[in-house]
Coordinates of C-alpha atoms in Angstrom, one line a residue:
Chain A
M25 CA 0.0 0.0 0.0
A26 CA 1.3 3.5 -0.9
T27 CA 1.8 5.8 2.1
A28 CA 0.5 9.4 2.1
F29 CA 4.1 10.4 1.4
E30 CA 4.4 8.2 -1.7
I31 CA 1.0 9.4 -3.0
R32 CA 2.1 13.0 -2.6
R33 CA 5.3 12.4 -4.5
R34 CA 3.4 10.6 -7.3
N35 CA 1.0 13.5 -7.6
Q36 CA 3.9 15.9 -8.0
L37 CA 5.1 13.8 -10.9
I38 CA 1.7 13.7 -12.5
I39 CA 1.4 17.5 -12.1
A40 CA 4.8 17.9 -13.7
A41 CA 3.9 15.7 -16.6
V42 CA 0.7 17.7 -17.2
V43 CA 2.6 21.0 -17.0
V44 CA 5.3 19.8 -19.5
A45 CA 2.6 18.5 -21.9
I46 CA 0.9 21.9 -21.8
M47 CA 4.2 23.6 -22.3
I48 CA 5.0 21.4 -25.3
A49 CA 1.7 22.3 -26.9
L50 CA 1.7 26.0 -26.0
P51 CA 3.9 27.4 -28.7
L52 CA 2.5 25.3 -31.6
G53 CA -0.1 27.9 -32.6
I54 CA 2.2 30.9 -32.0
K55 CA 3.9 32.3 -35.0
D56 CA 4.8 35.7 -33.5
V57 CA 8.5 35.8 -32.9
Y58 CA 8.2 38.3 -30.1
V59 CA 5.9 36.0 -28.1
Q60 CA 8.1 33.0 -28.9
N61 CA 11.1 35.0 -27.5
I62 CA 9.2 35.6 -24.3
L63 CA 8.4 31.9 -24.0
V64 CA 12.0 30.9 -24.5
L65 CA 13.2 33.4 -21.8
T66 CA 10.5 32.3 -19.4
V67 CA 11.4 28.6 -19.6
M68 CA 15.1 29.4 -19.5
Y69 CA 14.7 31.5 -16.3
A70 CA 12.5 28.7 -14.8
A71 CA 15.5 26.4 -15.3
L72 CA 18.1 28.9 -14.1
S73 CA 16.1 29.8 -11.0
Q74 CA 15.5 26.2 -10.2
S75 CA 19.3 25.7 -10.4
W76 CA 19.8 28.7 -8.1
N77 CA 17.1 27.3 -5.8
I78 CA 19.2 24.2 -5.1
L79 CA 21.9 26.1 -3.4
S80 CA 20.1 29.1 -2.1
G81 CA 16.6 27.8 -1.5
Y82 CA 17.2 24.3 -0.3
C83 CA 20.6 24.7 1.3
G84 CA 19.9 28.3 2.3
Q85 CA 23.2 29.7 1.1
I86 CA 21.9 32.9 -0.7
S87 CA 24.0 33.5 -3.8
L88 CA 23.8 36.8 -5.7
G89 CA 26.7 35.8 -7.9
H90 CA 25.3 33.1 -10.1
A91 CA 26.0 35.3 -13.1
L92 CA 29.5 34.0 -12.7
Y93 CA 28.5 30.4 -13.4
F94 CA 26.1 31.6 -16.1
G95 CA 28.9 33.5 -17.8
I96 CA 31.4 30.6 -17.4
G97 CA 28.9 28.3 -19.2
A98 CA 28.3 30.8 -22.0
Y99 CA 32.0 31.4 -22.5
A100 CA 33.1 27.8 -22.1
S101 CA 30.9 26.4 -24.9
T102 CA 31.4 29.5 -27.1
L103 CA 35.2 29.4 -26.8
L104 CA 35.3 25.7 -27.5
F105 CA 33.0 26.2 -30.5
V106 CA 34.7 29.2 -32.0
K107 CA 38.4 28.3 -31.3
F108 CA 38.4 24.6 -31.5
G109 CA 35.2 23.7 -33.4
V110 CA 33.8 21.6 -30.5
I111 CA 30.1 21.3 -30.9
P112 CA 28.1 23.1 -28.2
W113 CA 26.6 19.9 -26.8
F114 CA 30.1 19.0 -25.5
G115 CA 30.7 22.6 -24.7
M116 CA 27.7 22.7 -22.5
A117 CA 28.9 19.6 -20.5
A118 CA 32.4 21.1 -20.3
G119 CA 31.0 24.5 -19.1
G120 CA 28.9 22.7 -16.5
I121 CA 31.9 20.8 -15.2
I122 CA 34.2 23.8 -15.1
A123 CA 31.5 25.9 -13.3
A124 CA 31.0 23.1 -10.7
A125 CA 34.7 22.9 -10.2
I126 CA 35.0 26.7 -9.7
A127 CA 32.0 26.6 -7.3
L128 CA 33.9 24.1 -5.2
I129 CA 37.1 26.2 -5.3
V130 CA 35.4 29.4 -4.3
G131 CA 33.2 27.4 -1.8
W132 CA 36.2 26.3 0.1
P133 CA 36.9 29.7 1.6
C134 CA 33.4 31.2 1.2
F135 CA 31.4 28.5 3.0
R136 CA 33.3 29.4 6.1
L137 CA 31.4 32.7 6.0
G138 CA 27.9 32.7 7.5
G139 CA 24.7 34.4 6.3
H140 CA 25.1 37.8 4.7
Y141 CA 28.9 37.6 4.5
F142 CA 28.6 34.6 2.2
T143 CA 26.1 36.6 0.0
I144 CA 28.4 39.6 -0.2
A145 CA 31.3 37.3 -1.2
T146 CA 29.3 35.8 -4.1
I147 CA 28.6 39.3 -5.4
V148 CA 32.3 40.2 -5.2
L149 CA 33.4 37.0 -7.0
A150 CA 31.0 37.5 -9.9
E151 CA 32.3 41.1 -10.3
I152 CA 35.8 39.8 -10.4
G153 CA 34.8 37.3 -13.1
L154 CA 33.2 40.1 -15.0
I155 CA 36.4 42.2 -14.9
L156 CA 38.6 39.3 -15.8
F157 CA 36.5 38.6 -18.9
L158 CA 36.4 42.2 -19.8
N159 CA 40.2 42.2 -20.0
W160 CA 40.9 38.8 -21.3
D161 CA 42.0 39.2 -25.0
Y162 CA 41.7 35.6 -25.9
S163 CA 38.0 35.6 -25.2
G164 CA 37.5 38.8 -27.1
A165 CA 37.7 41.0 -24.0
A166 CA 35.0 43.7 -24.0
S167 CA 34.0 43.2 -27.7
G168 CA 32.9 39.6 -27.1
L169 CA 32.5 36.6 -29.3
Q170 CA 30.3 35.9 -32.3
I171 CA 28.9 32.4 -32.7
P172 CA 29.0 31.5 -36.5
V173 CA 25.5 30.7 -37.7
S174 CA 25.5 28.8 -40.9
G175 CA 21.9 27.6 -40.9
D176 CA 19.5 25.5 -39.0
S177 CA 21.3 22.6 -37.4
W178 CA 20.8 20.5 -34.3
L179 CA 24.5 19.5 -34.5
T180 CA 25.8 23.0 -33.9
F181 CA 22.5 23.9 -32.1
T182 CA 21.9 27.1 -34.2
F183 CA 18.6 28.0 -35.8
L184 CA 17.7 31.0 -37.9
R185 CA 14.2 30.4 -39.0
S186 CA 12.4 29.5 -35.8
K187 CA 12.9 29.9 -32.1
L188 CA 11.0 26.8 -31.3
P189 CA 14.1 24.4 -31.1
Y190 CA 15.5 26.8 -28.5
Y191 CA 12.2 26.7 -26.7
Y192 CA 12.1 23.0 -26.6
F193 CA 15.7 22.7 -25.4
A194 CA 15.1 25.2 -22.6
L195 CA 11.9 23.3 -21.6
G196 CA 13.9 20.1 -21.5
L197 CA 16.5 21.7 -19.3
A198 CA 13.9 23.1 -17.0
A199 CA 12.3 19.7 -16.8
V200 CA 15.6 18.0 -16.1
V201 CA 16.5 20.5 -13.3
W202 CA 13.0 20.1 -11.9
L203 CA 13.5 16.3 -11.9
V204 CA 16.9 16.5 -10.3
T205 CA 15.4 18.7 -7.5
F206 CA 12.5 16.3 -7.2
F207 CA 14.8 13.3 -6.6
I208 CA 17.1 15.3 -4.4
E209 CA 14.2 16.3 -2.2
D210 CA 13.8 12.7 -1.1
S211 CA 17.5 11.9 -0.8
K212 CA 20.0 12.2 2.0
W213 CA 21.3 15.5 0.5
G214 CA 17.8 16.9 0.3
Y215 CA 17.2 16.4 4.0
Y216 CA 20.7 17.5 4.9
W217 CA 20.5 20.7 2.8
R218 CA 17.3 21.8 4.4
A219 CA 18.6 20.9 7.9
V220 CA 21.7 23.1 7.2
R221 CA 19.5 25.9 6.1
E222 CA 17.2 25.7 9.1
N223 CA 19.8 25.3 11.8
T224 CA 23.5 24.6 11.3
I225 CA 24.3 23.7 14.8
A226 CA 21.4 21.3 15.3
A227 CA 22.3 19.7 11.9
Q228 CA 25.9 19.1 13.1
S229 CA 24.7 17.5 16.3
L230 CA 22.7 15.1 14.2
G231 CA 25.7 13.9 12.2
V232 CA 25.3 16.3 9.2
Q233 CA 28.6 17.2 7.6
V234 CA 27.7 20.8 7.0
F235 CA 30.6 21.9 4.9
R236 CA 30.4 19.0 2.6
S237 CA 26.6 19.5 2.2
K238 CA 27.1 23.1 1.1
M239 CA 29.8 22.1 -1.3
A240 CA 27.6 19.5 -2.9
A241 CA 24.7 21.9 -3.3
A242 CA 27.0 24.6 -4.8
A243 CA 28.4 22.1 -7.4
V244 CA 25.0 20.9 -8.6
S245 CA 23.6 24.4 -8.7
A246 CA 26.6 25.8 -10.6
F247 CA 26.6 22.9 -13.1
F248 CA 23.0 23.5 -14.3
T249 CA 23.4 27.3 -14.2
A250 CA 26.3 27.0 -16.6
V251 CA 24.4 24.7 -18.9
G252 CA 21.8 27.5 -19.0
G253 CA 24.5 29.9 -19.8
S254 CA 25.7 27.8 -22.7
F255 CA 22.2 27.6 -24.0
Y256 CA 21.8 31.4 -23.7
A257 CA 25.0 31.9 -25.7
Q258 CA 23.6 29.7 -28.5
F259 CA 20.3 31.4 -28.3
V260 CA 21.6 35.0 -28.7
S261 CA 24.6 33.8 -30.8
Y262 CA 26.7 36.7 -29.6
I263 CA 28.2 37.2 -26.1
D264 CA 30.3 39.7 -24.3
P265 CA 30.9 40.1 -20.6
D266 CA 28.2 42.8 -20.2
S267 CA 25.6 40.5 -21.7
V268 CA 26.3 37.3 -19.8
M269 CA 28.1 38.1 -16.6
V270 CA 26.4 41.2 -15.1
F271 CA 24.8 41.4 -11.7
Q272 CA 21.4 41.6 -13.4
F273 CA 21.6 37.9 -14.3
S274 CA 22.3 37.0 -10.7
L275 CA 19.1 38.9 -9.7
L276 CA 17.0 37.4 -12.5
M277 CA 18.0 33.9 -11.3
A278 CA 17.1 34.7 -7.7
L279 CA 13.9 36.6 -8.2
P280 CA 11.6 34.0 -9.7
A281 CA 12.4 31.5 -6.9
V282 CA 11.9 34.2 -4.3
L283 CA 8.6 35.4 -5.7
G284 CA 7.3 31.9 -6.4
G285 CA 8.5 30.3 -3.2
I286 CA 12.1 29.8 -2.2
G287 CA 13.2 26.3 -1.4
T288 CA 10.1 24.7 -3.0
L289 CA 9.7 22.5 -6.1
W290 CA 7.4 24.7 -8.0
G291 CA 8.4 28.2 -6.8
P292 CA 11.0 28.9 -9.5
A293 CA 8.8 27.8 -12.4
L294 CA 5.8 29.7 -11.0
G295 CA 7.8 32.8 -10.3
A296 CA 9.4 32.7 -13.8
A297 CA 6.0 32.3 -15.4
V298 CA 4.8 35.5 -13.7
L299 CA 7.9 37.5 -13.7
I300 CA 9.5 37.1 -17.1
P301 CA 6.5 37.8 -19.3
L302 CA 5.8 40.8 -17.0
T303 CA 9.4 42.0 -17.5
E304 CA 9.2 41.7 -21.2
L305 CA 5.7 43.1 -21.6
T306 CA 6.3 46.1 -19.4
R307 CA 9.5 46.8 -21.3
S308 CA 7.8 46.7 -24.7
Y309 CA 4.7 48.6 -23.7
M310 CA 6.0 51.1 -21.2
G311 CA 9.8 51.1 -21.9
G312 CA 9.5 53.1 -25.1
G313 CA 9.4 56.5 -23.5
G314 CA 12.9 56.0 -22.1
K315 CA 11.7 57.2 -18.7
G316 CA 12.0 53.9 -17.0
I317 CA 8.2 53.7 -16.3
D318 CA 8.5 49.9 -17.0
L319 CA 11.0 49.5 -14.2
I320 CA 8.8 51.4 -11.8
F321 CA 5.9 49.3 -12.6
Y322 CA 7.9 46.1 -12.5
G323 CA 9.4 47.1 -9.1
A324 CA 6.0 47.9 -7.7
V325 CA 4.6 44.4 -8.7
I326 CA 7.6 42.7 -7.0
M327 CA 7.0 44.8 -3.8
I328 CA 3.3 44.0 -3.7
I329 CA 4.0 40.3 -4.0
A330 CA 6.7 40.5 -1.4
L331 CA 4.5 42.4 1.0
A332 CA 1.3 40.3 0.5
R333 CA 3.0 36.9 0.2
P334 CA 6.5 36.9 1.8
E335 CA 6.7 33.2 1.4
G336 CA 6.1 33.4 -2.3
L337 CA 3.1 32.8 -4.6
L338 CA 3.1 29.1 -4.0
S339 CA 2.0 29.7 -0.4
L340 CA -1.4 30.6 -1.8
V341 CA -2.0 27.0 -2.8
S342 CA 0.2 24.9 -0.5
R343 CA -0.7 26.2 2.9
T344 CA -3.1 23.4 3.3
R345 CA -0.4 20.7 3.0
H346 CA 0.2 20.3 6.7
A347 CA -3.3 21.0 8.0
P348 CA -4.0 19.1 11.2
P349 CA -6.1 15.9 10.8
Chain B
M445 CA 29.3 -2.2 35.2
S446 CA 31.3 -1.1 32.2
M447 CA 32.3 2.4 31.5
L448 CA 30.9 4.2 28.4
L449 CA 32.3 7.7 28.7
E450 CA 35.1 9.1 30.7
T451 CA 36.5 12.5 31.0
E452 CA 40.1 13.1 32.2
A453 CA 40.9 16.4 33.9
L454 CA 38.8 18.4 31.5
T455 CA 39.5 22.1 31.8
V456 CA 38.2 25.0 29.7
H457 CA 38.7 28.7 29.9
F458 CA 36.6 31.4 28.3
G459 CA 38.9 34.4 28.3
G460 CA 39.7 34.8 32.0
I461 CA 36.8 32.7 33.2
L462 CA 37.5 29.1 34.3
A463 CA 34.2 27.4 33.2
N464 CA 35.3 23.8 33.9
S465 CA 38.3 22.9 36.0
D466 CA 39.9 19.5 36.2
I467 CA 36.7 17.5 35.7
S468 CA 37.1 13.8 35.8
I469 CA 33.9 11.9 35.7
S470 CA 32.7 8.6 34.2
V471 CA 29.4 7.5 32.8
N472 CA 28.4 3.8 33.1
K473 CA 26.7 1.8 30.5
G474 CA 22.9 1.7 31.0
E475 CA 22.6 4.3 33.7
I476 CA 20.7 7.6 34.0
L477 CA 23.2 10.1 35.3
G478 CA 22.1 13.5 36.6
L479 CA 24.4 16.5 36.1
I480 CA 23.2 19.1 38.5
G481 CA 24.3 22.2 40.2
P482 CA 23.3 25.9 40.6
N483 CA 23.3 28.3 37.7
G484 CA 26.8 29.0 36.4
A485 CA 28.2 25.8 37.9
G486 CA 29.5 24.7 34.5
K487 CA 26.9 22.0 33.7
S488 CA 26.2 23.2 30.2
T489 CA 29.9 23.7 29.5
L490 CA 30.7 20.1 30.4
F491 CA 27.8 19.0 28.4
N492 CA 29.0 20.9 25.3
L493 CA 32.5 19.5 25.8
V494 CA 31.2 16.0 25.7
A495 CA 28.9 16.8 22.7
G496 CA 31.9 18.4 20.8
T497 CA 30.5 21.9 20.6
Y498 CA 33.4 23.3 22.7
R499 CA 37.0 22.2 22.7
P500 CA 38.7 21.7 26.1
T501 CA 41.7 23.9 26.9
S502 CA 43.2 20.7 28.4
G503 CA 42.1 17.2 29.3
R504 CA 40.7 14.2 27.4
I505 CA 37.4 12.6 26.6
R506 CA 37.1 8.9 26.0
F507 CA 34.1 7.2 24.6
E508 CA 34.1 3.4 24.7
G509 CA 37.8 3.6 25.4
R510 CA 38.5 5.7 22.4
D511 CA 39.9 9.2 22.6
I512 CA 37.3 11.5 21.0
T513 CA 38.7 14.8 22.2
P514 CA 39.5 16.2 18.7
L515 CA 36.3 14.9 17.0
P516 CA 33.7 17.4 15.8
P517 CA 30.0 17.0 16.8
A518 CA 29.0 15.2 13.6
A519 CA 31.7 12.6 14.0
R520 CA 30.7 12.0 17.7
C521 CA 27.1 11.6 16.6
K522 CA 28.2 8.9 14.2
L523 CA 30.0 7.1 17.0
G524 CA 26.8 7.2 19.1
I525 CA 26.6 10.4 21.1
A526 CA 23.4 12.4 20.6
R527 CA 22.3 15.6 22.3
T528 CA 19.4 17.9 22.7
F529 CA 19.5 21.7 23.0
Q530 CA 18.4 23.7 26.0
V531 CA 17.1 26.3 23.7
V532 CA 15.3 24.1 21.2
K533 CA 16.7 24.2 17.7
S534 CA 14.0 22.6 15.5
F535 CA 14.2 22.7 11.7
E536 CA 11.2 25.1 11.7
T537 CA 9.9 24.8 8.2
M538 CA 10.4 21.1 7.9
S539 CA 7.7 18.7 9.1
V540 CA 8.1 16.8 12.4
L541 CA 8.7 13.6 10.5
E542 CA 11.4 15.3 8.3
N543 CA 13.1 16.7 11.4
V544 CA 13.5 13.1 12.7
V545 CA 14.5 11.7 9.4
V546 CA 17.5 14.0 9.4
G547 CA 18.7 12.2 12.5
A548 CA 17.9 8.8 11.2
L549 CA 19.9 9.3 8.0
V550 CA 23.1 8.9 10.1
R551 CA 22.3 5.2 10.3
F552 CA 20.3 4.7 7.1
T553 CA 21.4 5.9 3.6
N554 CA 18.0 4.9 2.2
T555 CA 15.4 7.5 2.8
K556 CA 12.5 5.0 2.9
A557 CA 14.3 3.1 5.7
A558 CA 15.1 6.4 7.5
R559 CA 11.4 7.4 7.3
E560 CA 10.3 4.1 8.8
E561 CA 12.8 4.5 11.6
A562 CA 11.6 8.0 12.1
H563 CA 8.0 6.8 12.4
R564 CA 9.1 4.3 15.0
V565 CA 10.9 7.0 17.0
L566 CA 7.8 9.2 16.8
D567 CA 5.8 6.4 18.3
V568 CA 8.2 6.0 21.2
T569 CA 8.2 9.7 21.9
G570 CA 4.5 10.1 21.5
L571 CA 4.6 12.5 18.5
S572 CA 3.1 10.3 15.8
R573 CA -0.1 12.4 15.7
R574 CA 2.0 15.4 14.8
A575 CA 4.2 13.8 12.2
E576 CA 2.9 15.9 9.3
A577 CA 2.9 19.2 11.1
D578 CA 5.6 21.8 10.5
A579 CA 8.0 21.9 13.5
R580 CA 7.1 25.6 14.0
E581 CA 3.4 24.7 14.7
L582 CA 4.4 22.6 17.7
T583 CA 3.7 23.7 21.3
P584 CA 6.9 24.3 23.5
P585 CA 6.6 20.9 25.3
E586 CA 6.1 19.2 21.9
K587 CA 9.2 20.9 20.6
R588 CA 11.2 19.5 23.6
R589 CA 9.9 16.1 22.6
L590 CA 11.0 16.6 19.0
E591 CA 14.5 17.4 20.3
V592 CA 14.5 14.1 22.0
A593 CA 13.0 12.2 19.1
R594 CA 15.5 13.7 16.6
A595 CA 18.4 12.7 18.9
L596 CA 17.0 9.3 19.4
A597 CA 16.7 8.7 15.7
T598 CA 20.5 8.7 15.5
Q599 CA 20.4 5.5 17.5
P600 CA 22.8 6.8 20.2
K601 CA 24.5 4.8 22.8
L602 CA 24.8 7.9 24.9
L603 CA 22.0 10.5 25.0
L604 CA 22.7 13.9 26.4
L605 CA 19.6 15.8 27.5
D606 CA 20.0 19.5 28.2
E607 CA 17.3 20.7 30.6
V608 CA 14.5 18.9 28.8
L609 CA 12.3 18.9 31.9
T610 CA 12.9 22.5 32.9
G611 CA 9.9 24.9 32.5
L612 CA 7.3 22.2 32.0
T613 CA 4.1 21.9 34.0
P614 CA 4.2 19.1 36.6
A615 CA 2.0 16.9 34.4
E616 CA 4.2 17.4 31.4
A617 CA 7.3 16.9 33.5
Q618 CA 5.9 13.6 34.7
K619 CA 5.4 12.5 31.1
G620 CA 9.0 13.6 30.4
V621 CA 10.3 11.5 33.2
E622 CA 8.4 8.5 31.9
L623 CA 9.9 9.0 28.4
V624 CA 13.4 9.2 29.8
R625 CA 12.8 5.9 31.7
K626 CA 11.5 4.4 28.5
I627 CA 14.6 5.5 26.6
R628 CA 16.9 4.0 29.2
D629 CA 14.9 0.7 29.0
L630 CA 15.7 0.7 25.3
G631 CA 19.3 0.4 26.2
V632 CA 20.4 4.0 25.9
T633 CA 22.6 5.5 28.5
V634 CA 21.3 8.9 29.5
V635 CA 23.1 12.0 30.9
M636 CA 20.7 14.7 31.9
V637 CA 21.5 18.3 32.9
E638 CA 18.9 19.8 35.2
H639 CA 18.9 22.3 38.0
V640 CA 15.4 21.5 39.3
M641 CA 16.5 18.8 41.9
E642 CA 13.1 17.5 42.8
V643 CA 12.3 16.5 39.3
V644 CA 15.5 14.6 38.5
M645 CA 16.4 13.1 41.8
P646 CA 13.8 10.3 41.7
L647 CA 14.7 9.6 38.1
V648 CA 18.5 9.3 38.1
D649 CA 20.6 6.3 39.3
R650 CA 23.5 8.6 40.2
A651 CA 24.1 12.3 40.3
I652 CA 27.2 14.5 39.9
V653 CA 26.9 18.0 41.5
L654 CA 29.0 20.7 39.9
D655 CA 29.8 24.0 41.6
L656 CA 32.0 26.8 40.4
G657 CA 33.3 24.7 37.5
R658 CA 34.4 21.7 39.7
V659 CA 32.9 18.4 40.8
L660 CA 31.5 19.0 44.2
V661 CA 30.1 15.6 45.1
E662 CA 29.1 12.5 43.3
G663 CA 26.9 9.6 44.4
A664 CA 23.4 8.2 44.9
P665 CA 20.6 10.8 44.7
Q666 CA 19.4 10.1 48.3
A667 CA 22.8 10.8 49.7
I668 CA 23.3 13.9 47.6
V669 CA 20.2 15.8 48.7
R670 CA 21.4 15.5 52.3
D671 CA 25.0 16.4 51.6
P672 CA 25.9 19.6 53.5
K673 CA 28.2 20.8 50.6
V674 CA 25.4 20.5 48.2
I675 CA 22.9 22.4 50.4
Q676 CA 25.5 25.1 50.9
A677 CA 26.2 25.4 47.2
Y678 CA 22.5 25.8 46.4
L679 CA 21.3 27.8 49.4
G680 CA 24.4 29.6 50.6
D681 CA 26.4 29.6 53.9
R682 CA 23.6 30.4 56.3
F683 CA 21.9 27.1 55.8
H684 CA 23.3 23.8 57.2
A685 CA 21.9 20.3 57.2

């Protein structure tokens, strides 16, 4: 007989399957490139925010420097492609592994810092990365790199005629990161990460190796963020440090999870579904005046959600989960 | 009776304050040992030294004959030393069951097995009804129980209880006493820090009284409550037995 826990888990998978089915069908009738573009970005940020959520939501180590891993992913696959002709599929894997390794190297000193100090360190590290790439001649320095687009090809992952292949790849990535999170939730790491987030001292007393737990979360999180970065590079086909490694990306990875529900399975996807279309729509309908009205409106919406639902939008539906019998 | 834990001349300074001085005690397998003494006697310090939260300035700690002095708390937990916290430290947004699963995962890598173990421990500690509640929804006495449940799930040989009975109503305290007895009957050795003498004295097999960072007396509870040195430590010089 299935326990209540197993039924809950199975239901999550069913919901996910339904959501993915809807998302597969969604763009089929849409020919408008502008709308397709919004869809690609929404799904991409769902994947990125889900990756960020692994370290910052589940393990509680708030990073505002994930642009570093995003940029590393973008540069790794692009450099391999442009300089050595390595197809981006391998480049993505390479970028992910390099980012995970760098996350471990910077985690070594940074995870000895607690709370806000860790967050500040992540911001600083991402800025250092930005400055390094702005001055690194081999990677094109400030003028960036252009990905050669010869035509539609799955091999080199470049498409001119339609944005749909990009959309489906991003959707696949979001689904994979969701699944990884789903399985981690019911694993030793999942429990340990949340314990570390909730109370480090109590976690230690129960046998949790806190430092190792944080390192594992950082590596997984950085890996998928970098894969997202590689994807973005292919999608826009031109990168420079200011377009892939700026602070804004760190924020855009954190915000959907925070708005949707930090440390939850569905928070990042829900947050991205609300936030990204809102960003794009306010920009195109209100941004034209050049007065920043779109940003004021956008900021106001974030503030309203934060004030009304500090635990995120997901708390609107899931508060009944632990209702007493 | 064989010895489970032994401290050898444990001494710890915090700045200029000598919190524990030359403490040599032993804990026997299967007993309930009370660690008592007035406020500031050094009970909690000794407790934290054994749990690994503090490092001694000098001295050694042996567990099952093995020197564990340099081991961090997580490693001690793995060896079989579990503790509760005086100020409860629940994982607030996790369910009661999940809190206990964290403890059980030290012994089980498989989460399903850990969950089954957690359910068993919740049964023993009387928290089954609240398994699905978030820890933050618990009442203070329930939170104390959760502390015990979580520690118990690590399947300790030695369980350190830090003032789990303090601040409870008499009825709740009585239930707590029963739980501690039940835990000992499961084969777990218990060391409990308390300063409310009348609650712990009927429960413990043996008591060690600390005062001003040193061992004042050690012995059977009946003898200790009549010891003039103990009365003096608790009540001051004017009172004598």
